[in-house]
mmCIF file of C-alpha atoms in Angstrom:
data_model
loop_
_atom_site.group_PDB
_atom_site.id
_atom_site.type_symbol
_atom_site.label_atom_id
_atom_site.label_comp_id
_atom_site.label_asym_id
_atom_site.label_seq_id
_atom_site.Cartn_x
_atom_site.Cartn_y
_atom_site.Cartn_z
ATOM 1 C CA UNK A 1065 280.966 83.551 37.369
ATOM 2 C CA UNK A 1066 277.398 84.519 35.989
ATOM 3 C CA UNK A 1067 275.312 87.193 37.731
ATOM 4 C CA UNK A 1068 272.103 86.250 39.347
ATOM 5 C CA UNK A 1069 269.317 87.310 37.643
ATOM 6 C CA UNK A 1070 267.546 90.192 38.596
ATOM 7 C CA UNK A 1071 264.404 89.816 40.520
ATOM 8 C CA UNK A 1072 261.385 91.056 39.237
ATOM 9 C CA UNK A 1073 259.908 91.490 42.046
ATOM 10 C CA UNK A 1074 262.241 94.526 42.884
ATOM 11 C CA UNK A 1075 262.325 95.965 39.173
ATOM 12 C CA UNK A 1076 261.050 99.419 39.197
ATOM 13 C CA UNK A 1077 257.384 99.844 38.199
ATOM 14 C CA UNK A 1078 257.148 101.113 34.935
ATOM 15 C CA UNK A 1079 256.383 105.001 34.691
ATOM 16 C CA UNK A 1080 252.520 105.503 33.282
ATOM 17 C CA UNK A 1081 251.750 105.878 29.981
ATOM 18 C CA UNK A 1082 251.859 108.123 28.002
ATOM 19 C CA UNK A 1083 253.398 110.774 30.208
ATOM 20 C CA UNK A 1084 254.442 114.191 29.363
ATOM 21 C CA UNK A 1085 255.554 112.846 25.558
ATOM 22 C CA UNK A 1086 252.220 112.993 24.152
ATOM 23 C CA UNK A 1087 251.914 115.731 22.021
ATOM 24 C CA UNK A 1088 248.823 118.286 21.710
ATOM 25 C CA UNK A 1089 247.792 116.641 18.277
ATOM 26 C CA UNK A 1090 248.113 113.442 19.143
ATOM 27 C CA UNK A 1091 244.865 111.499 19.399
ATOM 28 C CA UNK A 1092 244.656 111.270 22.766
ATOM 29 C CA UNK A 1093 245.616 114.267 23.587
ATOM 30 C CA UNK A 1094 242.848 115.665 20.729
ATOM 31 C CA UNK A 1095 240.298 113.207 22.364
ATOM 32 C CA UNK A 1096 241.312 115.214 26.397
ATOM 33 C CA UNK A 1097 240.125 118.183 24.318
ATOM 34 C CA UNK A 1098 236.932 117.339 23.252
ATOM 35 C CA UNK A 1099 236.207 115.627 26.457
ATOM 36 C CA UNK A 1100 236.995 118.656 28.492
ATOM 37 C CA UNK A 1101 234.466 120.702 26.264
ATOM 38 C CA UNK A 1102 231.938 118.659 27.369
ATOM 39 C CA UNK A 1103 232.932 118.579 31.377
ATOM 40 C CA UNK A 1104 231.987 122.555 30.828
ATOM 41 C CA UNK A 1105 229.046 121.995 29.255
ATOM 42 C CA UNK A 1106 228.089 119.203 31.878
ATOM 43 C CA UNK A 1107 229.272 122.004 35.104
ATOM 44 C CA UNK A 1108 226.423 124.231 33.303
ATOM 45 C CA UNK A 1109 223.857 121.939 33.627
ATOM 46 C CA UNK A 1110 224.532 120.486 37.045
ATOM 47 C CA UNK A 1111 225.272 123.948 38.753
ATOM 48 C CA UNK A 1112 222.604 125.869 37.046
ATOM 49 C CA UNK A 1113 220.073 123.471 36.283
ATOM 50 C CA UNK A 1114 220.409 121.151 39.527
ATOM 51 C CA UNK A 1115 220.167 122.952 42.466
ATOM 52 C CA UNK A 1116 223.914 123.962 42.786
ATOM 53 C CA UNK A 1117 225.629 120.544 42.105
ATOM 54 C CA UNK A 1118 228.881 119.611 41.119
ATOM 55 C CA UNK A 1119 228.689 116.730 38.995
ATOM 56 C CA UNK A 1120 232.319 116.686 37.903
ATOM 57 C CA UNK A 1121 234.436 118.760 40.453
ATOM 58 C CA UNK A 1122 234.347 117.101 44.016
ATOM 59 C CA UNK A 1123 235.825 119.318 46.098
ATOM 60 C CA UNK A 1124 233.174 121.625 45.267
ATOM 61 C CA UNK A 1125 230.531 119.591 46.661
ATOM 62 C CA UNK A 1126 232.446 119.223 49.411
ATOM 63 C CA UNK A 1127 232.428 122.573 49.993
ATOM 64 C CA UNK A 1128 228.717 123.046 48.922
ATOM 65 C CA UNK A 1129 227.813 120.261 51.528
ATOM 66 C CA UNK A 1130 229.780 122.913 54.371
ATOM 67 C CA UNK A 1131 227.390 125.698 52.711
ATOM 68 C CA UNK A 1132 224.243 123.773 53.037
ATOM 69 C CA UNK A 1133 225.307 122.822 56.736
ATOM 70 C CA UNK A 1134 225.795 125.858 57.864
ATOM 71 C CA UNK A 1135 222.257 127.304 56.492
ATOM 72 C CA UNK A 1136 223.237 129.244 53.254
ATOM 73 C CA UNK A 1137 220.434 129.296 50.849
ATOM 74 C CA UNK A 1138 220.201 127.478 47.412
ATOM 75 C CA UNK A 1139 222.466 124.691 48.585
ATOM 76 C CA UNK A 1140 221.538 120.970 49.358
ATOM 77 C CA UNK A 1141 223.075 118.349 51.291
ATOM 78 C CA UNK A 1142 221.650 115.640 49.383
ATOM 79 C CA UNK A 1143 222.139 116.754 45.987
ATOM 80 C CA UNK A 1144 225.762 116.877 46.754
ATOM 81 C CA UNK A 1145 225.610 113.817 49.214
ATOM 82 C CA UNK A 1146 223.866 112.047 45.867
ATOM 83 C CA UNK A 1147 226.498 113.099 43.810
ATOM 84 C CA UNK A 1148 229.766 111.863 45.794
ATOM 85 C CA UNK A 1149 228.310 108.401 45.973
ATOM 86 C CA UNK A 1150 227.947 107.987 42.374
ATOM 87 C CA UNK A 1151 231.168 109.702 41.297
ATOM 88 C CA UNK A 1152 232.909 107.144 43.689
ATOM 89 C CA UNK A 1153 230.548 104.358 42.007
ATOM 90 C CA UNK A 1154 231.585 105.470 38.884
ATOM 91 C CA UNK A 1155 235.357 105.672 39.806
ATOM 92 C CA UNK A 1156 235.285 102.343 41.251
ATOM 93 C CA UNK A 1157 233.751 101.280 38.305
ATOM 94 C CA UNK A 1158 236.888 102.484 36.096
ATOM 95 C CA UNK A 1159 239.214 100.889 38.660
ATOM 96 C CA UNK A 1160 237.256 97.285 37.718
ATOM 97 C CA UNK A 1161 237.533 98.359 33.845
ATOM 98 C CA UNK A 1162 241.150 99.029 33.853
ATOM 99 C CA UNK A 1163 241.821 95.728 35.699
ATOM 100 C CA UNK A 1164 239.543 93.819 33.013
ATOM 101 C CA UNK A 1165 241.282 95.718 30.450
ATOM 102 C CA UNK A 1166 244.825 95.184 31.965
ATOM 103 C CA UNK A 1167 247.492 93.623 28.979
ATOM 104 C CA UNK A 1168 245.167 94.624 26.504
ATOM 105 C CA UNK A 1169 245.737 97.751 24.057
ATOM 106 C CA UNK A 1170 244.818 101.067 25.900
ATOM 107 C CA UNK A 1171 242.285 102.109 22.833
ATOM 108 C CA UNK A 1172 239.959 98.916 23.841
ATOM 109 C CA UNK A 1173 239.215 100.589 27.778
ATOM 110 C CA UNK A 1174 239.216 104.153 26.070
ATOM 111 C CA UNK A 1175 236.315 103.263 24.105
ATOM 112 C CA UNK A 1176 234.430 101.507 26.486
ATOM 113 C CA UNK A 1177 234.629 104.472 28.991
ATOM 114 C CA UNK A 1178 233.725 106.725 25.737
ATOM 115 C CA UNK A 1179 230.725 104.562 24.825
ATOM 116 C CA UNK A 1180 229.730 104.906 28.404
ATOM 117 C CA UNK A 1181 229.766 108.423 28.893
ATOM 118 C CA UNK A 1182 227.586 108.666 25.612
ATOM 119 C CA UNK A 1183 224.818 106.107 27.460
ATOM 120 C CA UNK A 1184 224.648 107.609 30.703
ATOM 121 C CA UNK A 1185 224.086 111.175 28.942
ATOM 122 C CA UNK A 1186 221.889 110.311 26.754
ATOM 123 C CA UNK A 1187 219.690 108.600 29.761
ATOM 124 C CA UNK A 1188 219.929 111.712 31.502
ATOM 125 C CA UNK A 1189 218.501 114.127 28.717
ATOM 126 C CA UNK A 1190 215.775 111.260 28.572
ATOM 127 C CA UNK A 1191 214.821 112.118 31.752
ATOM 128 C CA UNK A 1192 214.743 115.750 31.414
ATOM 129 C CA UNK A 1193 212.870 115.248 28.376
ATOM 130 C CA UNK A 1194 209.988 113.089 30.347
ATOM 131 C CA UNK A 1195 209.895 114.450 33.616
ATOM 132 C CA UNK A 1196 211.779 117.647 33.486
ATOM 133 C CA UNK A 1197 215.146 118.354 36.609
ATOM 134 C CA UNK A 1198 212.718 118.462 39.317
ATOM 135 C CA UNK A 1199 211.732 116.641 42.571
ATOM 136 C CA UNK A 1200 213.252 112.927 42.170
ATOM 137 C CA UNK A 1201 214.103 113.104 38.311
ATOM 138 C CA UNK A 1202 216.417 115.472 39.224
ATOM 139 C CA UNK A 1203 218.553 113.437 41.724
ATOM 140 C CA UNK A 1204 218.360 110.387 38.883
ATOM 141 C CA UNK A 1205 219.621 112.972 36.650
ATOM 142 C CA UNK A 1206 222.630 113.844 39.579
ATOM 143 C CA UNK A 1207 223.645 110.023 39.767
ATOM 144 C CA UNK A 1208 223.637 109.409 36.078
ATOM 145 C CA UNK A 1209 226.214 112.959 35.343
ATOM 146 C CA UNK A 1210 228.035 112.183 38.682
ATOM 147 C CA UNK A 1211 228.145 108.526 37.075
ATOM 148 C CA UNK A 1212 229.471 109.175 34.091
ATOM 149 C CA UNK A 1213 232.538 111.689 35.622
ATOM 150 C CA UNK A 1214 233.404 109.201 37.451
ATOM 151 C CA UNK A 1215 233.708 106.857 35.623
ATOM 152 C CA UNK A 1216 235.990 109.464 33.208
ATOM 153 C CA UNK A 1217 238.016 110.730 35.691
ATOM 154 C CA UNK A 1218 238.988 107.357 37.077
ATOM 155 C CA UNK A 1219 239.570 106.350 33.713
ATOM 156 C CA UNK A 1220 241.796 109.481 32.795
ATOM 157 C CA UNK A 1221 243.997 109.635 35.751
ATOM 158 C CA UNK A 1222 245.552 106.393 35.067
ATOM 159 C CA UNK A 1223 246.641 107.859 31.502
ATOM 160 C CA UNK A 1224 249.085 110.163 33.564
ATOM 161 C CA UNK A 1225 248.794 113.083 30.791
ATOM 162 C CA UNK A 1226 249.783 115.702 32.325
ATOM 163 C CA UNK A 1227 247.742 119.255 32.144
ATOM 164 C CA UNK A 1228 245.012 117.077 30.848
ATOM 165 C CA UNK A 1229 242.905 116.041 33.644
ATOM 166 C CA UNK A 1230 239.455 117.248 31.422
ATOM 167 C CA UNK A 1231 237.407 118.164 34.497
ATOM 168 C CA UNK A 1232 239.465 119.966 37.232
ATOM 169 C CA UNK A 1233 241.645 122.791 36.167
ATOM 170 C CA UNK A 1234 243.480 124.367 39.461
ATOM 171 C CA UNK A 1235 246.624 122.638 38.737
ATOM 172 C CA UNK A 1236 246.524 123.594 35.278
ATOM 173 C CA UNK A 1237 246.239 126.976 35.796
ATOM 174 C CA UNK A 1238 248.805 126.810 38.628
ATOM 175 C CA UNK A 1239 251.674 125.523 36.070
ATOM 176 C CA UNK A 1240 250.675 128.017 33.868
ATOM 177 C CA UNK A 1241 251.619 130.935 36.110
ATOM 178 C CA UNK A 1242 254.218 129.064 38.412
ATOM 179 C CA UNK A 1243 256.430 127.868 35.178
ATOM 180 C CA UNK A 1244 256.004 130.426 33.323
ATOM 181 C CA UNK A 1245 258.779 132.750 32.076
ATOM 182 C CA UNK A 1246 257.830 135.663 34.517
ATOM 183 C CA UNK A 1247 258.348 133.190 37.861
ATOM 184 C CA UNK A 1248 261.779 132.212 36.271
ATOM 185 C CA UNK A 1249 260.632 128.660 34.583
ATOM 186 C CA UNK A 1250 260.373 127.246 31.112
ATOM 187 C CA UNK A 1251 256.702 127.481 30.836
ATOM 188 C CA UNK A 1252 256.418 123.645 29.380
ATOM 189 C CA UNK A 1253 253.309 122.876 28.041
ATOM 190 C CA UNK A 1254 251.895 126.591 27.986
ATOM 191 C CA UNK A 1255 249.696 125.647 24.954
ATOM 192 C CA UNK A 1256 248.239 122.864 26.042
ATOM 193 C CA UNK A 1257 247.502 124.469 29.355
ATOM 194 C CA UNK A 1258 245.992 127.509 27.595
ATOM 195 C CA UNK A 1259 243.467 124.952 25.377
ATOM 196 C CA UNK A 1260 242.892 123.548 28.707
ATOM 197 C CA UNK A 1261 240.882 126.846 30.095
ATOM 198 C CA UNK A 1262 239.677 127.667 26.644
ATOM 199 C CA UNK A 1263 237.882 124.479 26.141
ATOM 200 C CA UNK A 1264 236.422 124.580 29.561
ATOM 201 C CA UNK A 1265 234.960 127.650 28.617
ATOM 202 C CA UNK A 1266 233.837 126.830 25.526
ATOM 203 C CA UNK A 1267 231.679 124.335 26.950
ATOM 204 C CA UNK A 1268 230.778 126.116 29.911
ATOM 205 C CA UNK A 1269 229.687 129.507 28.090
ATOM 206 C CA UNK A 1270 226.743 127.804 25.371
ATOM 207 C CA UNK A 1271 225.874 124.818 28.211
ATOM 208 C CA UNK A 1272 225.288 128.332 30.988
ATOM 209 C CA UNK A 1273 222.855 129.912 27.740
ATOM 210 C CA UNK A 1274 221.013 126.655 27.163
ATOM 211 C CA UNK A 1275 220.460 125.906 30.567
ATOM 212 C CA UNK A 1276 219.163 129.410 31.351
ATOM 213 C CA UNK A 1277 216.502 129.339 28.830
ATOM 214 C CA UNK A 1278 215.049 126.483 30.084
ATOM 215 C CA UNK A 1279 216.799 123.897 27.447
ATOM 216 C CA UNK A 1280 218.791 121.529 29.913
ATOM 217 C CA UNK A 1281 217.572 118.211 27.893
ATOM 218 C CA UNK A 1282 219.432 119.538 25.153
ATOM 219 C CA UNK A 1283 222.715 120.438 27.151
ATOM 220 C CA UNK A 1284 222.631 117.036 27.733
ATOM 221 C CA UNK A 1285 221.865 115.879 24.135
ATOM 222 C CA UNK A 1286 224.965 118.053 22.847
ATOM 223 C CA UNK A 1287 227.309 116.719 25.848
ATOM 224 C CA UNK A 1288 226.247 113.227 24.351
ATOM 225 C CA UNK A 1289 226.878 114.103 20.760
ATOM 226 C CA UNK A 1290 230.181 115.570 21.858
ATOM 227 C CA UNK A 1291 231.416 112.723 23.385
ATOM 228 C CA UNK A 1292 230.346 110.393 20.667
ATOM 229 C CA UNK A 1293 231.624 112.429 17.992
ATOM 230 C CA UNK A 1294 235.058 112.167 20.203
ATOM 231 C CA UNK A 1295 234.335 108.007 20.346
ATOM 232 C CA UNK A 1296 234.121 108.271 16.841
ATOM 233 C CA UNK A 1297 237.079 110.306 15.721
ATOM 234 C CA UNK A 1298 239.046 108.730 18.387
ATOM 235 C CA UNK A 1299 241.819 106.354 16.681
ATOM 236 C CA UNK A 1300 245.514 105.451 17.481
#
């Protein structure tokens, strides 16, 4: 007597990809890098250079919004208000892509995210350039960052790479302590976690310098040659 056939619709979903075996040279993994050097360089420009607004890291504004509301200085509702509503565009916007995209090699959405990301940063250095990061260029400037992280974050968190998330780094540096040898673990993925931080900062540190010497157009023009250069070099 034959056995039924297994039903489909109970199979277990299949795990994301690529999952913890993606290796730190691998091309994805390479491509997390560069695009986490440029989420520092973009948390330069929208902290410093636009009236204390995360662009990138959402819990921030949240917090920011609790700052402004309770009548600290040098914080503004709006600003961060302005930002959450075009992250969430932006994320909701990744959601349609990966739906359009769905069946089709992963490389194909990847690039279109990529290609993005280059547009909506370039945009926003051409409005610095014309009208400088005040008054109402500088919320346009707000939407098109918040925009574009969006858009990369919803993008990246259906990869499922883990220590990679390229814009938020409290869980990375809370595997990095928790597993490490010293609290008893294995301390998997210590590298990566390390390159993590240090790319973070190494977009951070030149974006803070250009920013504070009045040169946030060109912040913006380097976060847009960054992530083109990583559209470019990007192949698997």
């Amino acid at each position: 007597m034959t056995q039924p056939a297994a039903d489909s619709r109970t199979a277990p979903p299949t795990p994301p990809v690529p999952g913890p075996q993606i290796h730190d040279r691998h091309p994805l993994a390479l491509a997390l890098f560069g695009l986490t050097l440029v989420s520092g360089l973009i948390d330069a420009v929208s902290y410093l250079g636009l009236g204390h607004v995360f662009t990138a890291n959402m819990t921030g504004n949240v917090v920011v919004i609790a700052f402004a509301l309770a009548g600290a200085p040098g914080f503004s509702v709006t600003g961060s208000l302005t930002s959450l509503a075009a992250f969430l565009l932006g994320a909701l916007l990744a959601g349609r892509l990966a739906t359009r995209h769905a069946g089709t090699r992963r490389p194909a959405q990847l690039r279109t995210v990529f290609a993005l990301e280059v547009a909506l940063y370039g945009a926003a250095a051409a409005v610095v350039f014309a009208w400088s990061a005040d008054g109402p260029a500088q919320y346009a400037v707000i939407t098109l960052l918040a925009l574009a992280m969006g858009l990369r974050n919803g993008t990246v968190r259906g990869l499922g790479v883990p220590d990679l998330t390229t814009t938020v780094l409290t869980l990375t540096l809370t595997g990095l302590a928790a597993d490490s040898r010293l609290a008893g673990g294995t301390a998997p993925r210590r590298r990566r976690k390390v390159l993590s931080v240090a790319t973070m900062l190494a977009g951070a540190a030149p974006g803070a310098v250009l920013v504070l010497h009045g040169q946030t157009a060109w912040a913006l023009v380097a976060s847009a040659a960054l992530s083109g250069a990583t559209l470019l070099l990007y192949r698997e």
